[in-house]
């Protein structure tokens, strides 16, 4: 983690990451959609937000508690990661996956799914003159095997099944 040219701090790869590889889990305090709306109004005045929709009822707020993945910045033009909501034993998790090979030292970025007229000002600084994006910026995966409590830390789609060193 270090200063980012995109916004505030960013998360950077400390080792090479292969395309389609599991990178990290986005964690935070689970709050209701109503509470997230209330917090979002406050966070917008601070030019920052770590809110992430988990499902139709809940949002993860990583402002005060959360993994380093809360520092993965937005890039709607050329993201190198994507977020996927996965269900493990009926519990939803937000996971971050590499879209392409990522080099050591490269900043990790994904598309937050902001529409140009809705996202905060900072999210649009790098935006080109493209039209609004569809809000379906992450994929929902269900039916994963419930093998262990740390399933997400030990399994990925690649042959490299160790936890990311980021």
XYZ file of N, CA and C in Angstrom:
498
model
N 0.842 -1.158 0.000
C 0.000 0.000 0.000
C 0.898 1.234 0.000
N 0.566 2.175 -0.880
C 1.307 3.433 -0.912
C 0.469 4.473 -1.650
N 0.975 5.700 -1.711
C 0.262 6.782 -2.371
C -0.051 6.400 -3.818
N -1.237 6.796 -4.262
C -1.696 6.472 -5.613
C -1.903 7.738 -6.424
N -1.579 7.689 -7.690
C -1.863 8.803 -8.590
C -3.345 8.856 -8.948
N -4.082 7.795 -8.671
C -5.514 7.762 -8.962
C -6.293 8.490 -7.879
N -6.086 8.058 -6.615
C -6.809 8.664 -5.497
C -6.244 8.150 -4.179
N -5.818 9.043 -3.316
C -5.371 8.660 -1.972
C -4.302 7.594 -1.999
N -4.552 6.514 -1.280
C -3.641 5.381 -1.259
C -4.146 4.303 -2.204
N -3.221 3.462 -2.653
C -3.575 2.366 -3.542
C -2.955 1.078 -3.055
N -3.424 -0.026 -3.587
C -2.888 -1.348 -3.277
C -2.074 -1.811 -4.481
N -0.874 -2.292 -4.226
C 0.058 -2.659 -5.292
C 0.486 -4.113 -5.143
N 0.744 -4.759 -6.264
C 1.173 -6.159 -6.263
C 2.619 -6.260 -5.794
N 2.858 -7.066 -4.763
C 4.218 -7.309 -4.291
C 4.834 -8.524 -4.969
N 4.024 -9.226 -5.744
C 4.500 -10.349 -6.553
C 3.630 -10.402 -7.800
N 4.105 -11.093 -8.820
C 3.335 -11.216 -10.057
C 2.044 -11.991 -9.785
N 0.974 -11.564 -10.443
C -0.330 -12.209 -10.298
C -0.781 -12.638 -11.691
N -1.178 -13.882 -11.822
C -1.622 -14.414 -13.115
C -3.082 -14.070 -13.379
N -3.421 -13.968 -14.659
C -4.810 -13.731 -15.065
C -5.709 -14.799 -14.461
N -6.883 -14.417 -14.044
C -7.939 -15.242 -13.432
C -7.605 -15.721 -12.021
N -6.500 -15.271 -11.468
C -6.106 -15.721 -10.134
C -6.839 -14.925 -9.049
N -7.195 -15.618 -7.955
C -7.772 -14.979 -6.778
C -6.726 -14.051 -6.173
N -7.133 -12.822 -5.845
C -6.202 -11.835 -5.310
C -6.428 -11.609 -3.821
N -7.656 -11.276 -3.426
C -7.911 -10.899 -2.037
C -9.404 -10.919 -1.772
N -9.789 -10.881 -0.499
C -11.194 -10.736 -0.126
C -11.419 -9.336 0.419
N -12.498 -8.701 -0.028
C -12.888 -7.386 0.476
C -13.715 -7.616 1.731
N -13.274 -7.077 2.859
C -13.984 -7.277 4.117
C -14.334 -5.939 4.746
N -15.258 -5.971 5.681
C -15.666 -4.766 6.394
C -16.827 -5.069 7.313
N -17.327 -4.027 7.965
C -18.491 -4.167 8.837
C -19.741 -4.283 7.976
N -20.590 -5.255 8.284
C -21.817 -5.420 7.517
C -22.875 -4.464 8.061
N -23.441 -3.647 7.163
C -24.489 -2.700 7.538
C -25.654 -2.837 6.559
N -26.800 -2.312 6.957
C -27.980 -2.356 6.089
C -27.827 -1.356 4.949
N -28.649 -1.510 3.930
C -28.645 -0.557 2.813
C -28.976 0.851 3.318
N -29.934 0.966 4.245
C -30.306 2.279 4.785
C -29.136 2.929 5.515
N -28.436 2.146 6.342
C -27.283 2.685 7.063
C -26.167 3.060 6.088
N -25.994 2.272 5.045
C -24.977 2.585 4.034
C -25.299 3.903 3.333
N -26.573 4.146 3.045
C -26.972 5.422 2.432
C -26.622 6.584 3.353
N -26.914 6.424 4.652
C -26.610 7.476 5.625
C -25.099 7.729 5.691
N -24.327 6.656 5.796
C -22.870 6.787 5.862
C -22.312 7.343 4.559
N -22.883 6.919 3.441
C -22.406 7.383 2.144
C -22.485 8.890 1.997
N -23.534 9.501 2.513
C -23.664 10.965 2.459
C -22.539 11.640 3.228
N -22.151 11.062 4.347
C -21.043 11.606 5.138
C -19.727 11.389 4.406
N -19.503 10.179 3.909
C -18.249 9.855 3.233
C -18.045 10.710 1.982
N -19.130 11.005 1.270
C -19.012 11.836 0.065
C -18.455 13.213 0.384
N -18.765 13.761 1.552
C -18.228 15.077 1.929
C -16.738 14.990 2.228
N -16.251 13.795 2.514
C -14.823 13.572 2.804
C -14.057 13.091 1.576
N -14.757 12.970 0.454
C -14.144 12.532 -0.802
C -13.558 11.120 -0.695
N -14.227 10.275 0.087
C -13.773 8.904 0.242
C -14.947 8.012 0.613
N -14.861 6.746 0.266
C -15.887 5.787 0.655
C -15.346 4.379 0.482
N -15.665 3.541 1.438
C -15.264 2.140 1.374
C -16.491 1.233 1.431
N -17.628 1.719 0.928
C -18.871 0.951 0.914
C -18.910 0.038 -0.306
N -19.343 -1.199 -0.113
C -19.415 -2.157 -1.205
C -20.661 -3.002 -1.007
N -21.589 -2.960 -1.978
C -22.812 -3.759 -1.893
C -22.468 -5.239 -1.873
N -22.931 -5.924 -0.856
C -22.719 -7.359 -0.737
C -23.868 -8.118 -1.392
N -25.077 -7.686 -1.104
C -26.282 -8.254 -1.706
C -27.384 -7.210 -1.593
N -28.632 -7.586 -1.861
C -29.714 -6.593 -1.866
C -30.025 -6.052 -0.475
N -29.581 -6.736 0.576
C -29.883 -6.312 1.940
C -28.706 -5.696 2.676
N -27.498 -6.067 2.309
C -26.333 -5.704 3.112
C -25.229 -5.056 2.292
N -24.459 -4.227 2.987
C -23.318 -3.518 2.408
C -22.139 -3.723 3.351
N -20.942 -3.893 2.801
C -19.743 -3.928 3.629
C -19.164 -2.523 3.686
N -18.871 -2.061 4.898
C -18.235 -0.764 5.105
C -16.851 -1.023 5.675
N -15.820 -0.769 4.882
C -14.446 -1.059 5.280
C -13.720 0.170 5.824
N -14.439 1.257 6.109
C -13.771 2.478 6.576
C -12.938 2.220 7.826
N -13.533 1.673 8.859
C -12.828 1.477 10.130
C -12.252 0.073 10.288
N -12.899 -0.902 9.716
C -12.372 -2.266 9.776
C -12.498 -2.862 8.382
N -11.489 -3.543 7.987
C -11.505 -4.127 6.651
C -10.102 -4.509 6.238
N -10.010 -5.285 5.197
C -8.714 -5.735 4.694
C -8.054 -4.642 3.852
N -6.808 -4.897 3.487
C -6.073 -3.957 2.631
C -6.753 -3.743 1.289
N -7.607 -4.666 0.914
C -8.264 -4.546 -0.392
C -9.139 -3.305 -0.494
N -9.454 -2.659 0.630
C -10.241 -1.424 0.565
C -9.475 -0.314 -0.153
N -8.185 -0.497 -0.345
C -7.376 0.502 -1.039
C -7.242 0.231 -2.538
N -7.951 -0.769 -3.046
C -7.956 -0.992 -4.492
C -8.814 0.103 -5.109
N -8.216 0.924 -5.938
C -8.892 2.087 -6.515
C -9.743 1.741 -7.732
N -10.559 2.707 -8.115
C -11.467 2.596 -9.264
C -10.752 2.970 -10.558
N -10.957 2.170 -11.579
C -10.557 2.515 -12.940
C -11.566 1.872 -13.873
N -12.459 2.678 -14.393
C -13.499 2.176 -15.281
C -13.037 1.963 -16.705
N -11.839 2.415 -17.028
C -11.325 2.317 -18.394
C -10.490 1.062 -18.624
N -9.505 0.829 -17.781
C -8.601 -0.315 -17.957
C -8.351 -1.028 -16.618
N -9.375 -1.627 -16.038
C -9.168 -2.339 -14.776
C -8.324 -3.591 -14.982
N -7.533 -3.943 -13.960
C -6.771 -5.189 -14.036
C -7.346 -6.253 -13.096
N -8.377 -5.879 -12.345
C -9.054 -6.803 -11.435
C -10.562 -6.682 -11.601
N -11.266 -7.646 -11.048
C -12.727 -7.596 -11.006
C -13.179 -8.105 -9.651
N -14.345 -7.668 -9.227
C -14.925 -8.133 -7.971
C -16.002 -9.164 -8.274
N -16.029 -10.217 -7.478
C -17.054 -11.252 -7.618
C -17.626 -11.543 -6.236
N -18.938 -11.580 -6.143
C -19.583 -12.002 -4.908
C -19.722 -13.515 -4.980
N -19.136 -14.207 -4.003
C -19.215 -15.660 -3.965
C -19.989 -16.083 -2.725
N -20.653 -17.203 -2.828
C -21.393 -17.756 -1.702
C -20.665 -18.996 -1.219
N -20.221 -18.972 0.029
C -19.546 -20.110 0.637
C -20.391 -20.539 1.829
N -20.953 -21.724 1.758
C -21.825 -22.237 2.820
C -22.951 -21.262 3.127
N -23.473 -20.601 2.100
C -24.587 -19.677 2.268
C -24.205 -18.286 2.729
N -22.920 -18.025 2.919
C -22.450 -16.709 3.356
C -21.800 -16.011 2.166
N -22.226 -14.787 1.883
C -21.661 -14.030 0.763
C -20.318 -13.410 1.140
N -19.395 -13.459 0.191
C -18.079 -12.842 0.339
C -17.796 -12.060 -0.936
N -17.108 -10.934 -0.807
C -16.678 -10.174 -1.982
C -15.218 -10.522 -2.216
N -14.938 -11.078 -3.378
C -13.579 -11.489 -3.702
C -13.066 -10.690 -4.895
N -11.768 -10.494 -4.926
C -11.114 -9.748 -5.998
C -10.275 -10.738 -6.800
N -10.412 -10.674 -8.129
C -9.741 -11.599 -9.047
C -9.020 -10.805 -10.127
N -7.897 -11.323 -10.594
C -7.131 -10.678 -11.666
C -7.813 -10.911 -13.013
N -7.958 -9.848 -13.786
C -8.504 -9.952 -15.148
C -7.426 -10.314 -16.158
N -6.204 -9.956 -15.840
C -5.066 -10.188 -16.736
C -3.838 -10.375 -15.861
N -2.699 -10.684 -16.467
C -1.457 -10.773 -15.707
C -1.129 -9.398 -15.142
N -0.715 -9.372 -13.876
C -0.394 -8.120 -13.195
C 1.055 -8.200 -12.741
N 1.835 -7.190 -13.096
C 3.264 -7.175 -12.794
C 3.528 -6.710 -11.359
N 4.680 -7.097 -10.835
C 5.125 -6.625 -9.530
C 5.150 -5.098 -9.548
N 4.605 -4.469 -8.527
C 4.606 -3.014 -8.419
C 3.440 -2.325 -9.095
N 2.635 -3.061 -9.839
C 1.494 -2.464 -10.540
C 0.342 -2.241 -9.557
N -0.321 -1.086 -9.677
C -1.463 -0.805 -8.814
C -2.651 -1.671 -9.222
N -3.334 -2.220 -8.229
C -4.530 -3.017 -8.470
C -5.726 -2.079 -8.569
N -6.520 -2.231 -9.625
C -7.689 -1.375 -9.855
C -8.827 -2.216 -10.419
N -10.055 -1.836 -10.072
C -11.208 -2.469 -10.701
C -12.287 -1.430 -10.925
N -13.235 -1.774 -11.775
C -14.334 -0.878 -12.123
C -15.389 -0.958 -11.033
N -15.623 0.160 -10.330
C -16.618 0.192 -9.258
C -18.043 0.163 -9.807
N -18.190 0.330 -11.111
C -19.519 0.296 -11.706
C -20.278 1.599 -11.600
N -19.570 2.696 -11.308
C -20.223 4.003 -11.226
C -20.752 4.421 -12.581
N -21.920 4.999 -12.590
C -22.394 5.682 -13.788
C -21.816 7.088 -13.708
N -21.469 7.659 -14.834
C -20.781 8.954 -14.851
C -21.529 10.026 -14.066
N -22.843 10.010 -14.089
C -23.596 11.051 -13.408
C -23.840 10.740 -11.931
N -23.434 9.559 -11.474
C -23.741 9.153 -10.113
C -22.505 9.077 -9.228
N -21.387 8.634 -9.749
C -20.193 8.432 -8.946
C -19.639 9.725 -8.393
N -18.857 9.615 -7.308
C -18.221 10.801 -6.743
C -17.271 11.453 -7.742
N -16.997 12.738 -7.548
C -16.125 13.475 -8.464
C -14.788 12.779 -8.669
N -14.166 12.284 -7.582
C -12.844 11.685 -7.716
C -12.866 10.454 -8.607
N -13.998 9.753 -8.664
C -14.069 8.534 -9.476
C -14.116 8.837 -10.959
N -14.368 10.077 -11.309
C -14.527 10.454 -12.708
C -13.329 11.227 -13.252
N -12.325 11.466 -12.433
C -11.176 12.255 -12.878
C -10.458 11.633 -14.064
N -10.379 10.308 -14.092
C -9.676 9.633 -15.187
C -10.627 9.185 -16.281
N -11.904 9.454 -16.112
C -12.903 8.971 -17.075
C -12.766 9.679 -18.409
N -12.878 8.908 -19.461
C -12.890 9.479 -20.811
C -14.324 9.835 -21.149
N -14.599 10.105 -22.387
C -15.944 10.531 -22.774
C -16.838 9.346 -23.111
N -16.722 8.263 -22.333
C -17.555 7.086 -22.578
C -18.906 7.257 -21.907
N -19.902 6.542 -22.410
C -21.242 6.578 -21.832
C -21.254 5.853 -20.499
N -22.358 5.982 -19.774
C -22.539 5.311 -18.490
C -22.386 3.810 -18.659
N -21.820 3.197 -17.631
C -21.655 1.751 -17.651
C -22.830 1.088 -16.968
N -23.032 -0.137 -17.298
C -24.046 -0.937 -16.644
C -23.621 -1.184 -15.202
N -24.557 -1.228 -14.290
C -24.223 -1.405 -12.880
C -23.853 -2.842 -12.532
N -23.941 -3.757 -13.466
C -23.593 -5.146 -13.176
C -22.096 -5.350 -13.328
N -21.336 -4.715 -12.423
C -19.880 -4.723 -12.542
C -19.239 -5.903 -11.838
N -20.013 -6.683 -11.123
C -19.420 -7.863 -10.520
C -20.319 -9.066 -10.725
N -19.717 -10.206 -10.626
C -20.372 -11.472 -10.940
C -20.730 -12.187 -9.638
N -21.843 -12.835 -9.603
C -22.229 -13.620 -8.430
C -21.979 -15.090 -8.732
N -21.231 -15.733 -7.866
C -20.906 -17.146 -8.022
C -21.513 -17.889 -6.835
N -22.232 -18.952 -7.092
C -22.791 -19.745 -5.999
C -22.406 -21.195 -6.187
N -22.651 -21.975 -5.173
C -22.416 -23.407 -5.273
C -20.994 -23.828 -4.985
N -20.168 -22.953 -4.400
C -18.817 -23.369 -4.039
C -18.885 -24.392 -2.916
N -17.978 -25.332 -2.903
C -17.954 -26.342 -1.857
C -17.559 -25.718 -0.532
N -18.188 -26.158 0.530
C -17.887 -25.667 1.880
C -16.870 -26.616 2.507
N -15.617 -26.475 2.143
C -14.610 -27.429 2.593
C -13.951 -27.028 3.906
N -13.757 -25.732 4.134
C -13.102 -25.292 5.355
C -13.433 -23.829 5.593
N -13.254 -23.348 6.843
C -13.557 -21.949 7.128
C -12.683 -20.978 6.336
N -11.486 -21.397 5.956
C -10.593 -20.505 5.214
C -10.522 -20.887 3.744
N -11.630 -21.373 3.207
C -11.680 -21.818 1.810
C -11.173 -20.753 0.848
N -11.592 -19.508 1.044
C -11.203 -18.452 0.117
C -9.712 -18.159 0.184
N -9.083 -18.420 1.323
C -7.660 -18.139 1.453
C -6.799 -19.236 0.845
N -7.367 -20.408 0.639
C -6.539 -21.522 0.182
C -6.887 -22.038 -1.200
N -7.930 -21.484 -1.831
C -8.348 -21.979 -3.136
C -8.498 -20.843 -4.132
N -8.075 -21.086 -5.331
C -8.257 -20.115 -6.407
C -8.456 -20.877 -7.702
N -8.651 -20.143 -8.794
C -8.860 -20.805 -10.078
C -7.551 -21.189 -10.742
N -6.441 -20.764 -10.187
C -5.153 -21.093 -10.795
C -4.521 -22.273 -10.064
N -3.396 -22.714 -10.566
C -2.680 -23.801 -9.906
C -1.930 -23.293 -8.681
N -1.810 -21.985 -8.522
C -1.117 -21.388 -7.390
C -2.135 -21.165 -6.272
N -2.215 -22.089 -5.312
C -3.259 -22.041 -4.295
C -2.791 -21.447 -2.975
N -1.851 -20.550 -2.975
C -1.426 -19.932 -1.730
C -1.994 -18.525 -1.624
N -1.999 -18.004 -0.413
C -2.539 -16.669 -0.190
C -1.642 -15.636 -0.864
N -2.268 -14.605 -1.428
C -1.533 -13.557 -2.132
C -0.651 -12.779 -1.178
N 0.541 -12.458 -1.606
C 1.464 -11.615 -0.854
C 1.366 -10.209 -1.413
N 0.470 -9.405 -0.853
C 0.216 -8.062 -1.384
C 0.421 -7.040 -0.300
